[in-house]
Coordinates of C-alpha atoms and ligand atoms in Angstrom, one line a residue:
M1 CA 70.8 30.1 121.6
L2 CA 69.7 33.1 123.5
L3 CA 73.3 33.6 124.8
S4 CA 74.7 33.3 121.3
H5 CA 72.3 35.9 119.9
R6 CA 73.2 38.3 122.6
I7 CA 76.9 38.0 122.0
V8 CA 76.5 38.2 118.3
R9 CA 74.4 41.4 118.6
R10 CA 77.2 42.9 120.6
T11 CA 79.7 41.7 118.1
L12 CA 77.9 43.4 115.2
T13 CA 77.7 46.7 117.2
D14 CA 81.4 46.5 117.8
I15 CA 82.3 46.2 114.2
V16 CA 81.1 49.6 113.3
A17 CA 83.8 50.2 110.7
I18 CA 82.2 47.8 108.4
G19 CA 78.6 48.6 109.4
A20 CA 77.7 49.5 105.9
A21 CA 78.2 45.9 104.8
L22 CA 75.4 44.9 107.1
A23 CA 72.8 46.8 105.1
C24 CA 71.9 43.9 102.9
M25 CA 72.4 40.1 103.0
A26 CA 73.8 39.9 99.5
C27 CA 76.5 42.5 100.1
R28 CA 77.4 40.7 103.3
Q29 CA 77.6 37.4 101.5
A30 CA 79.7 38.9 98.7
A31 CA 82.1 40.4 101.2
A32 CA 82.4 37.1 103.0
D33 CA 83.1 35.3 99.8
A34 CA 85.7 37.8 98.8
S35 CA 87.3 37.5 102.2
R36 CA 87.4 33.8 101.9
A37 CA 89.0 34.0 98.5
R38 CA 91.8 36.1 100.0
G39 CA 92.2 33.8 102.9
R40 CA 91.7 36.9 105.1
A41 CA 88.6 38.1 106.9
D42 CA 88.2 41.7 105.9
S43 CA 90.1 44.6 104.5
T44 CA 90.7 46.1 107.9
W45 CA 92.9 43.2 109.0
S46 CA 96.3 44.8 109.2
L47 CA 98.9 42.6 110.9
V48 CA 102.0 42.1 108.8
A49 CA 104.9 39.9 109.8
H50 CA 108.5 40.7 109.1
P51 CA 110.5 37.5 108.4
V52 CA 114.2 37.4 109.0
T53 CA 116.3 35.0 106.9
A54 CA 119.7 33.5 107.4
A55 CA 121.8 30.9 105.7
H56 CA 123.2 29.0 108.7
A57 CA 121.6 29.5 112.1
M58 CA 118.8 31.4 113.8
V59 CA 117.7 32.5 117.2
A60 CA 114.2 34.0 117.7
S61 CA 112.9 35.2 121.0
N62 CA 110.8 37.9 122.7
S63 CA 114.0 40.0 123.2
T64 CA 116.5 40.9 120.5
L65 CA 119.2 41.2 123.1
A66 CA 118.5 37.7 124.3
S67 CA 118.5 36.4 120.7
G68 CA 121.8 38.2 120.4
A69 CA 123.1 36.3 123.4
G70 CA 122.2 33.0 121.7
V71 CA 123.9 34.0 118.4
E72 CA 127.0 35.1 120.4
V73 CA 127.3 31.6 121.8
L74 CA 126.7 30.0 118.4
R75 CA 129.4 32.1 116.9
A76 CA 131.7 31.0 119.7
G77 CA 131.3 27.4 118.5
G78 CA 128.2 26.4 120.6
N79 CA 125.4 24.4 119.3
A80 CA 121.6 25.1 119.4
V81 CA 121.3 23.8 123.0
D82 CA 124.2 26.1 124.1
A83 CA 122.5 28.9 122.4
A84 CA 119.0 28.1 123.8
V85 CA 120.5 28.1 127.4
A86 CA 122.3 31.4 126.7
T87 CA 119.0 32.9 125.4
G88 CA 117.0 31.6 128.3
F89 CA 119.3 33.1 130.9
A90 CA 119.5 36.4 128.9
L91 CA 115.7 36.6 128.8
A92 CA 115.7 36.5 132.6
V93 CA 117.6 39.8 132.4
T94 CA 116.1 41.6 129.4
H95 CA 112.5 40.3 129.4
P96 CA 111.7 40.3 133.1
E97 CA 107.9 40.1 132.6
A98 CA 108.3 36.4 131.5
G99 CA 111.9 35.5 131.0
N100 CA 112.9 34.0 134.3
I101 CA 115.0 32.0 136.7
G102 CA 112.0 32.1 139.2
G103 CA 109.7 30.1 137.0
G104 CA 109.7 27.0 134.9
G105 CA 109.2 25.6 131.4
Y106 CA 109.6 22.9 128.8
M107 CA 112.2 22.2 126.0
V108 CA 111.9 20.0 123.0
I109 CA 115.2 19.1 121.3
R110 CA 116.0 17.5 118.0
M111 CA 119.6 16.9 117.3
A112 CA 120.8 16.7 113.7
D113 CA 121.8 13.1 114.3
G114 CA 118.2 12.2 115.0
R115 CA 118.3 12.1 118.8
T116 CA 115.2 13.7 120.4
A117 CA 114.4 14.7 123.9
A118 CA 111.8 16.6 125.9
L119 CA 112.8 18.3 129.2
D120 CA 110.1 19.1 131.8
Y121 CA 111.3 21.7 134.2
R122 CA 107.9 22.8 135.3
E123 CA 107.5 24.1 138.8
I124 CA 106.1 21.8 141.5
A125 CA 103.8 22.6 144.4
P126 CA 105.7 23.1 147.7
L127 CA 105.5 20.3 150.3
G128 CA 103.3 22.6 152.4
A129 CA 100.7 23.0 149.7
S130 CA 97.2 21.5 150.0
R131 CA 94.3 20.8 147.8
D132 CA 92.0 23.5 148.9
M133 CA 94.5 26.2 149.8
F134 CA 93.0 28.7 147.3
I135 CA 89.3 28.2 148.3
D136 CA 87.8 30.5 150.9
S137 CA 85.1 29.5 153.4
A138 CA 82.4 30.5 150.9
G139 CA 83.9 28.1 148.3
H140 CA 85.3 30.9 146.1
R141 CA 88.8 31.0 144.5
T142 CA 91.0 33.5 146.3
R143 CA 93.5 35.8 144.6
A144 CA 96.3 34.1 146.6
S145 CA 96.9 31.8 143.6
T146 CA 98.0 34.7 141.4
V147 CA 99.5 37.4 143.7
G148 CA 101.8 37.1 146.6
Y149 CA 103.8 34.5 148.4
L150 CA 101.4 31.5 148.2
A151 CA 101.2 31.7 144.4
S152 CA 104.6 30.3 143.6
G153 CA 105.6 26.8 142.7
V154 CA 109.2 25.7 143.3
P155 CA 111.1 27.2 140.4
G156 CA 112.5 24.8 137.7
S157 CA 114.2 27.0 135.2
V158 CA 117.8 26.9 136.5
A159 CA 117.6 23.1 137.0
G160 CA 116.2 22.7 133.5
L161 CA 118.6 25.0 131.6
T162 CA 121.6 23.5 133.3
A163 CA 120.4 19.9 132.7
A164 CA 119.8 20.6 129.0
L165 CA 123.3 22.0 128.8
A166 CA 124.9 19.1 130.6
R167 CA 123.3 16.5 128.3
Y168 CA 123.3 18.2 124.9
G169 CA 125.5 21.3 125.1
T170 CA 129.1 21.6 124.2
L171 CA 130.3 24.7 126.1
P172 CA 130.8 25.4 129.8
L173 CA 127.9 27.0 131.8
S174 CA 130.1 30.0 132.6
R175 CA 130.5 30.6 128.8
V176 CA 126.9 30.3 127.9
M177 CA 125.8 32.5 130.8
A178 CA 128.4 35.2 130.1
P179 CA 126.0 37.3 127.9
A180 CA 123.3 37.2 130.6
V181 CA 125.8 38.2 133.4
R182 CA 127.1 41.0 131.2
L183 CA 123.6 42.3 130.5
A184 CA 122.6 42.3 134.2
E185 CA 126.0 43.8 135.4
K186 CA 126.6 46.4 132.8
G187 CA 122.9 47.0 132.0
F188 CA 121.2 47.6 128.8
V189 CA 119.1 50.4 127.4
V190 CA 115.4 50.2 128.2
D191 CA 113.2 50.0 125.0
S192 CA 109.6 51.0 124.6
F193 CA 108.3 47.5 125.2
L194 CA 110.0 47.0 128.5
A195 CA 109.1 50.6 129.6
S196 CA 105.4 50.1 128.9
S197 CA 105.4 46.6 130.4
V198 CA 106.8 48.0 133.7
R199 CA 104.5 51.0 133.6
E200 CA 101.4 48.8 133.1
N201 CA 102.4 46.4 135.9
Q202 CA 103.7 49.0 138.3
E203 CA 101.0 48.4 140.9
L204 CA 102.0 44.7 141.3
I205 CA 105.8 45.4 141.1
A206 CA 105.5 48.2 143.7
R207 CA 104.0 45.8 146.3
F208 CA 107.3 43.8 146.5
G209 CA 111.0 44.2 146.4
G210 CA 111.2 44.7 142.6
R211 CA 110.2 48.3 143.1
A212 CA 113.8 49.4 143.9
V213 CA 115.0 48.1 140.5
F214 CA 112.0 48.8 138.2
L215 CA 110.4 51.8 139.9
P216 CA 113.5 53.7 141.2
H217 CA 112.5 56.9 142.9
G218 CA 108.9 55.7 142.7
T219 CA 108.5 56.0 139.0
P220 CA 108.8 53.3 136.3
I221 CA 112.0 52.9 134.3
A222 CA 111.7 54.8 131.1
V223 CA 112.8 54.4 127.4
G224 CA 116.4 55.3 127.2
D225 CA 117.3 54.5 130.8
R226 CA 120.1 52.0 131.4
L227 CA 118.8 49.1 133.5
V228 CA 121.5 47.6 135.7
Q229 CA 120.5 44.6 137.9
A230 CA 123.3 44.2 140.3
D231 CA 121.7 41.6 142.6
L232 CA 120.6 39.5 139.6
A233 CA 124.1 39.8 138.1
R234 CA 125.5 38.3 141.4
T235 CA 122.9 35.6 141.3
L236 CA 123.8 34.7 137.7
R237 CA 127.5 34.7 138.5
R238 CA 126.8 32.3 141.4
I239 CA 124.9 29.9 139.1
A240 CA 127.6 30.3 136.4
S241 CA 130.3 29.1 138.7
G242 CA 128.3 26.8 141.1
G243 CA 125.8 25.4 138.7
S244 CA 122.3 24.4 139.6
A245 CA 123.4 23.6 143.2
A246 CA 124.0 27.3 143.9
F247 CA 120.4 27.9 143.2
Y248 CA 118.8 24.9 144.9
R249 CA 121.1 24.4 147.9
G250 CA 123.4 27.4 148.2
V251 CA 123.1 31.1 148.9
I252 CA 120.2 31.6 146.5
A253 CA 118.2 28.9 148.1
R254 CA 118.6 30.6 151.4
Q255 CA 117.6 33.9 149.9
I256 CA 114.4 32.4 148.4
A257 CA 113.5 30.7 151.7
D258 CA 114.2 34.0 153.6
E259 CA 111.9 35.9 151.1
M260 CA 109.2 33.2 151.7
S261 CA 109.4 33.7 155.4
R262 CA 108.9 37.4 155.0
G263 CA 105.5 36.8 153.5
A264 CA 104.4 33.5 155.0
G265 CA 105.1 31.7 151.8
L266 CA 105.5 27.9 151.6
I267 CA 108.7 27.3 149.6
T268 CA 111.4 26.0 152.0
R269 CA 115.0 25.0 151.5
A270 CA 113.8 21.3 151.6
D271 CA 111.5 22.1 148.7
L272 CA 114.4 23.6 146.7
S273 CA 116.9 20.9 147.4
R274 CA 114.5 18.1 146.2
Y275 CA 113.6 19.8 142.9
A276 CA 114.6 17.9 139.8
P277 CA 113.7 18.3 136.1
V278 CA 112.4 15.3 134.3
W279 CA 113.7 14.0 130.9
R280 CA 110.8 12.6 128.9
E281 CA 110.2 11.2 125.4
P282 CA 108.8 13.8 123.1
L283 CA 105.2 13.1 121.9
R284 CA 105.3 12.1 118.3
G285 CA 102.3 12.6 116.0
T286 CA 101.5 13.2 112.4
Y287 CA 99.4 15.6 110.4
R288 CA 98.9 15.3 106.7
G289 CA 102.3 13.9 106.1
Y290 CA 104.2 16.1 108.6
T291 CA 105.6 14.7 111.9
L292 CA 105.3 16.7 115.1
L293 CA 107.6 16.3 118.1
T294 CA 106.0 18.0 121.0
M295 CA 105.7 18.2 124.8
P296 CA 104.0 15.4 126.8
P297 CA 102.5 15.9 130.3
S298 CA 103.0 17.6 132.7
S299 CA 102.1 19.9 129.8
S300 CA 98.8 19.3 128.1
G301 CA 100.1 21.3 125.1
G302 CA 101.3 18.4 123.0
V303 CA 98.5 16.0 123.7
T304 CA 95.8 18.7 123.0
L305 CA 97.6 19.9 119.9
L306 CA 97.9 16.4 118.4
E307 CA 94.4 15.4 119.4
T308 CA 93.0 18.5 117.7
L309 CA 95.1 17.9 114.5
N310 CA 94.1 14.3 114.4
V311 CA 90.4 15.1 114.6
L312 CA 90.8 17.8 112.0
E313 CA 92.6 15.4 109.7
A314 CA 89.7 12.9 110.1
T315 CA 87.2 15.6 109.0
G316 CA 88.5 15.4 105.5
P317 CA 90.5 17.7 103.2
P318 CA 91.2 21.1 104.6
A319 CA 88.6 23.8 104.2
P320 CA 89.6 27.4 103.1
A321 CA 91.0 29.4 106.0
M322 CA 88.4 31.3 108.0
S323 CA 85.5 29.9 106.0
E324 CA 82.5 28.8 107.9
R325 CA 83.4 25.1 107.3
Y326 CA 87.0 25.7 108.5
L327 CA 85.9 27.4 111.7
H328 CA 83.2 24.9 112.5
R329 CA 85.7 22.0 112.2
V330 CA 88.5 23.8 114.0
V331 CA 86.2 24.8 116.9
E332 CA 84.6 21.3 117.2
S333 CA 88.0 19.7 117.2
L334 CA 89.4 22.0 119.8
R335 CA 86.3 21.6 121.9
R336 CA 86.7 17.8 122.1
A337 CA 90.5 18.0 122.7
F338 CA 90.0 20.7 125.4
V339 CA 87.3 18.6 127.2
D340 CA 89.8 15.8 127.4
R341 CA 92.6 18.1 128.4
N342 CA 90.6 19.7 131.2
T343 CA 89.3 16.5 132.7
R344 CA 91.9 13.8 132.0
L345 CA 95.4 15.2 132.2
G346 CA 97.7 16.0 135.1
D347 CA 101.2 15.4 136.4
P348 CA 102.1 11.8 135.3
A349 CA 103.8 11.3 138.6
F350 CA 100.4 11.6 140.2
V351 CA 97.7 10.6 137.7
A352 CA 97.5 8.2 134.8
N353 CA 97.3 10.2 131.5
P354 CA 95.6 8.2 128.7
I355 CA 98.0 9.7 126.2
D356 CA 98.1 6.8 123.7
R357 CA 94.3 6.9 123.4
L358 CA 93.9 10.6 123.3
T359 CA 96.5 11.0 120.5
S360 CA 95.4 7.9 118.5
K361 CA 94.0 8.3 115.0
E362 CA 91.3 5.8 115.8
Y363 CA 90.0 7.9 118.7
A364 CA 90.2 11.0 116.5
R365 CA 88.1 9.3 113.8
A366 CA 85.5 8.4 116.4
L367 CA 85.4 12.0 117.6
A368 CA 85.3 13.4 114.1
A369 CA 82.4 11.1 113.1
A370 CA 80.3 12.5 116.0
I371 CA 80.7 16.1 114.8
D372 CA 77.3 17.4 113.5
S373 CA 78.3 18.9 110.2
A374 CA 75.7 21.7 110.5
R375 CA 75.6 22.6 114.1
A376 CA 77.7 23.4 117.2
T377 CA 77.9 20.7 119.8
P378 CA 77.4 22.5 123.2
T379 CA 80.3 21.7 125.5
A380 CA 77.7 20.9 128.2
D381 CA 76.7 17.8 126.1
F382 CA 80.1 16.3 127.1
E383 CA 79.3 14.4 130.3
A384 CA 82.8 14.7 131.7
A385 CA 83.1 18.4 131.1
A386 CA 79.7 19.1 132.6
R387 CA 80.4 17.0 135.6
E388 CA 83.8 18.6 136.3
G389 CA 81.8 21.4 136.4
T390 CA 100.1 36.0 131.5
N391 CA 103.1 35.5 131.2
T392 CA 105.2 33.3 129.0
T393 CA 107.9 33.5 126.5
H394 CA 108.9 31.1 123.7
Y395 CA 112.2 30.9 121.8
S396 CA 113.3 28.8 118.9
V397 CA 116.9 28.0 118.0
V398 CA 118.4 26.2 115.0
D399 CA 122.2 25.9 114.4
A400 CA 124.4 25.3 111.4
H401 CA 124.3 21.5 112.0
G402 CA 120.6 21.3 111.9
N403 CA 120.1 20.9 115.6
A404 CA 116.8 22.5 116.8
V405 CA 115.5 23.6 120.2
A406 CA 112.0 24.8 121.0
T407 CA 111.6 26.2 124.5
T408 CA 108.7 27.8 126.3
T409 CA 109.1 29.2 129.8
T410 CA 107.0 31.2 132.1
L411 CA 106.3 33.0 135.3
N412 CA 102.6 32.5 134.4
D413 CA 101.2 36.0 134.8
L414 CA 103.3 39.1 133.9
Y415 CA 106.0 39.4 136.6
G416 CA 104.6 36.2 138.2
S417 CA 103.3 36.6 141.7
G418 CA 105.0 40.0 142.0
V419 CA 107.2 38.6 144.7
Y420 CA 110.8 39.6 144.1
V421 CA 113.6 37.7 145.9
Q422 CA 115.4 40.4 147.7
G423 CA 119.1 40.3 147.5
A424 CA 118.9 37.8 144.6
G425 CA 117.1 40.1 142.1
F426 CA 114.4 38.0 140.4
F427 CA 110.6 37.5 140.3
L428 CA 108.9 34.3 141.5
N429 CA 106.1 32.7 139.4
D430 CA 102.4 32.4 140.2
E431 CA 102.2 29.0 138.6
M432 CA 100.0 27.6 141.5
D433 CA 97.1 29.2 139.6
D434 CA 97.5 26.6 136.8
F435 CA 96.2 23.9 139.2
T436 CA 92.5 23.2 139.7
A437 CA 91.7 25.3 142.7
R438 CA 88.4 23.4 142.8
P439 CA 86.8 21.3 140.1
G440 CA 84.4 23.5 138.1
V441 CA 85.9 26.8 139.3
P442 CA 87.7 28.6 136.5
N443 CA 91.4 29.7 136.9
S444 CA 92.7 33.0 135.6
F445 CA 92.7 31.7 132.1
G446 CA 89.0 30.7 132.4
L447 CA 90.1 27.1 132.3
V448 CA 87.6 24.8 134.0
Q449 CA 89.6 21.8 135.1
G450 CA 89.1 18.5 136.9
A451 CA 90.5 16.6 139.9
S452 CA 93.4 15.2 137.8
N453 CA 95.0 18.6 138.1
A454 CA 94.2 19.1 141.8
I455 CA 96.9 20.6 144.1
A456 CA 99.2 18.1 145.9
P457 CA 102.6 18.5 147.5
G458 CA 105.4 18.0 145.0
K459 CA 103.0 17.8 142.0
R460 CA 103.5 19.7 138.7
M461 CA 100.6 21.9 137.7
L462 CA 99.2 21.1 134.3
S463 CA 100.4 23.5 131.6
A464 CA 99.3 24.4 128.1
M465 CA 102.8 25.1 126.8
A466 CA 103.5 23.5 123.5
P467 CA 107.1 23.8 122.3
T468 CA 107.0 21.9 119.0
I469 CA 109.4 20.8 116.3
V470 CA 107.9 19.8 112.9
L471 CA 109.5 17.6 110.3
D472 CA 108.4 17.4 106.7
S473 CA 107.5 14.2 104.8
A474 CA 111.2 13.5 104.1
G475 CA 112.0 13.7 107.8
Q476 CA 113.7 17.1 107.4
L477 CA 113.4 19.9 109.9
A478 CA 110.5 22.1 108.8
L479 CA 109.4 24.3 111.7
V480 CA 110.4 25.1 115.3
L481 CA 107.7 26.9 117.2
G482 CA 105.8 27.7 120.3
S483 CA 103.8 30.5 121.9
R484 CA 102.7 32.3 125.1
G485 CA 99.1 32.8 126.1
G486 CA 98.0 29.9 128.5
P487 CA 95.4 27.8 126.7
R488 CA 95.8 30.2 123.7
I489 CA 99.2 28.6 123.2
I490 CA 97.6 25.5 121.9
T491 CA 95.2 27.3 119.6
S492 CA 97.7 29.8 118.2
V493 CA 100.3 27.1 117.5
L494 CA 97.6 25.0 115.9
Q495 CA 96.5 27.9 113.6
V496 CA 100.1 28.7 112.4
L497 CA 100.5 25.0 111.6
L498 CA 97.2 25.0 109.7
G499 CA 98.3 28.1 107.7
V500 CA 101.6 26.6 106.7
I501 CA 100.5 23.0 106.2
D502 CA 96.9 23.3 104.9
G503 CA 97.0 26.8 103.5
H504 CA 100.5 26.5 102.0
L505 CA 101.2 30.0 103.3
S506 CA 104.6 31.4 103.9
L507 CA 105.5 31.4 107.6
G508 CA 105.1 35.2 107.7
D509 CA 101.6 35.1 106.2
A510 CA 100.6 32.2 108.5
M511 CA 101.8 34.2 111.5
A512 CA 100.0 37.4 110.5
A513 CA 96.7 35.6 109.7
P514 CA 93.8 36.2 112.1
R515 CA 93.1 33.6 114.8
I516 CA 90.2 32.4 116.9
H517 CA 90.2 30.7 120.2
H518 CA 88.0 28.0 121.8
Q519 CA 88.8 26.1 125.0
A520 CA 85.6 24.1 125.6
W521 CA 84.6 26.3 128.6
P522 CA 83.4 29.0 128.5
D523 CA 81.5 27.7 125.4
T524 CA 82.4 30.8 123.3
V525 CA 84.3 31.2 120.1
W526 CA 86.6 34.2 120.6
F527 CA 87.8 35.8 117.4
E528 CA 90.4 38.5 116.7
R529 CA 88.6 41.7 115.8
H530 CA 88.2 42.0 112.0
G531 CA 89.6 38.5 111.7
V532 CA 86.4 36.8 110.7
A533 CA 84.0 38.1 108.0
V534 CA 80.7 39.3 109.3
G535 CA 78.7 36.9 107.1
T536 CA 80.7 34.0 108.5
L537 CA 80.0 35.2 112.1
D538 CA 76.3 35.3 111.2
S539 CA 76.3 31.8 109.8
L540 CA 78.2 30.4 112.8
A541 CA 75.7 32.1 115.1
A542 CA 72.9 30.5 113.2
A543 CA 74.6 27.1 113.6
G544 CA 74.5 27.6 117.4
Y545 CA 77.8 29.2 118.2
A546 CA 78.3 31.9 120.8
L547 CA 80.9 34.4 119.4
A548 CA 82.7 37.3 120.8
P549 CA 85.7 39.5 120.0
A550 CA 88.7 38.1 121.9
P551 CA 88.9 40.0 125.2
F552 CA 92.5 39.1 125.8
S553 CA 94.9 41.8 126.9
P554 CA 96.8 43.4 125.3
G555 CA 95.2 44.0 121.9
G556 CA 92.6 41.3 121.8
Y557 CA 95.0 38.9 120.2
V558 CA 95.2 35.2 120.4
G559 CA 98.6 33.9 121.4
R560 CA 102.1 35.2 120.5
V561 CA 104.0 32.7 118.4
I562 CA 107.7 32.6 117.8
A563 CA 108.8 30.4 114.9
V564 CA 111.7 29.4 112.7
A565 CA 111.1 27.6 109.5
R566 CA 113.5 25.9 107.1
R567 CA 113.0 27.2 103.6
G568 CA 115.2 25.3 101.2
D569 CA 118.8 25.7 102.5
Q570 CA 117.9 28.8 104.5
Y571 CA 116.1 29.5 107.8
E572 CA 113.3 32.0 108.1
A573 CA 112.2 33.3 111.5
V574 CA 109.1 35.2 112.4
V575 CA 108.3 36.9 115.7
D576 CA 104.6 37.2 116.0
P577 CA 103.5 40.7 114.9
R578 CA 101.3 40.6 118.0
T579 CA 104.4 40.9 120.3
S580 CA 107.9 42.3 120.8
G581 CA 111.2 40.7 120.1
G582 CA 113.5 39.8 117.3
A583 CA 115.2 37.1 115.4
I584 CA 118.9 37.1 114.6
G585 CA 120.6 34.7 112.2
Y586 CA 123.8 34.5 110.2
Ligands
DON601 O1 101.6 26.8 131.8 C1 100.7 27.4 131.3 O2 99.9 27.0 130.5 C2 100.5 28.9 131.7 N1 101.1 29.1 133.0 C3 101.1 29.7 130.6 C4 100.9 31.2 130.9 C5 101.1 32.0 129.7 O3 101.3 31.6 128.6 C6 101.0 33.5 130.0 N2 101.3 34.2 128.8 N3 100.6 35.1 128.3

């Protein structure tokens, strides 16, 4: 309680712009009621989404050039999977902070003929990894899980993208990779997003080989420069002609292993040659008549999303967005789902995941019944949680046949570990930080996780990525979405779904609406500044919640969603107004 009062006091001080409203309780209540009626928090909330519509097909990603690569392949006769693979490789060129061939990801596919698939191309811990490798002699987590050579898991992206193409694509790899090769070889003009991304991360980039490309002459590339990536172009050409083997067993494997030996890293040629993506059944769940196809472990994203939605559904008819009742239910549902996520899930090749139970309606009803309708339940009350003690990019593709692909891929933090494979021209991930360094010790996302997600050689680290395809009650494609933001992936995807399904908002309005975040530990409700009415914050504090403006960088925003919706016989795409990128359709 003391903690919550302290945080709320700070919150009120922060919201100086609407300080006048604090003068009297009645004004505050009136403002809150008015905000609720609008479905928005207060008049200073200013995000606006810019939907793009198209009659036949759509590609939406964090880079307009990469979306263009997907559309080029669609127009050449490719399907949504061909286009997704083209977009994925192009993102590795045009969106180097997160697009990658040195990371990993997940893909959920729904073909128009009803076939569905989930592809897990998450990185794995190298064979030389060990449980306590990121804990120093004093028991503290070291920075080695996020920066430098030890931070990288064995990359899965090339294996994943090529496997998806081989099973569901229609065009040769060299054709779908042609736009990416061209963008790397001929270069492209640096826009303001890329320029500021490199500028803000120049310290990390400067420590490793990427400095020659991104900080030529010691200064960051600038708006209007042409960025040519000759080494990356050669690497992409090798993959385009030699397939995944070129990366995992050929010249590129040797370049990765050589880079690792320069910095005492763990990834060897043996690690690379044994890497394989895993085809899985998508998780299938329902929410108020809609069906969700989403990602099973090794990502926690799908399980946690479905568990939260099930609990919410069991709490009764939807409450008005951002009302006290809405926030209370959303936070309590998230809390319970994140406690389960943090303590029970891990790579299914290593630990048993109780997926059926966690995603069952019966379990959700039991969890919902235990929610106190008037008060917060402290996370510490959950025995398991108490005992246990950025950067990603999503893209959504739909084609003229109705095939749909949701893909989320990541290096984890911006530019991953910073390590740049010299001669090969790409960054390696720092995905090892997603493991539990030690139960009870938070990772860089503040996630406090358990032994199920402990480091072991060859194991996939638990993810929060949640590429999701939603079908309406008639079984028709309704939405293709996903996000970046670590655990905020789950909460931001959730809130867009609630806006569309419960709030009956347009996709644009659901994407622009304010969000909150709660991940069980720390036991704080983070809200986007000006996103929750002051009166509502007060009521929640009185109910026992600790609240604070979201501290997430940049902008204090929760998640960055990319979504495509079907609207009648058209597609509508929205790139989160919190991020860069663009959708292109025809
Ligand atoms: O797999 C995960 O959950 C994280 N590595 C995702 C990281 C992320 O989304 C960073 N983006 N801001």
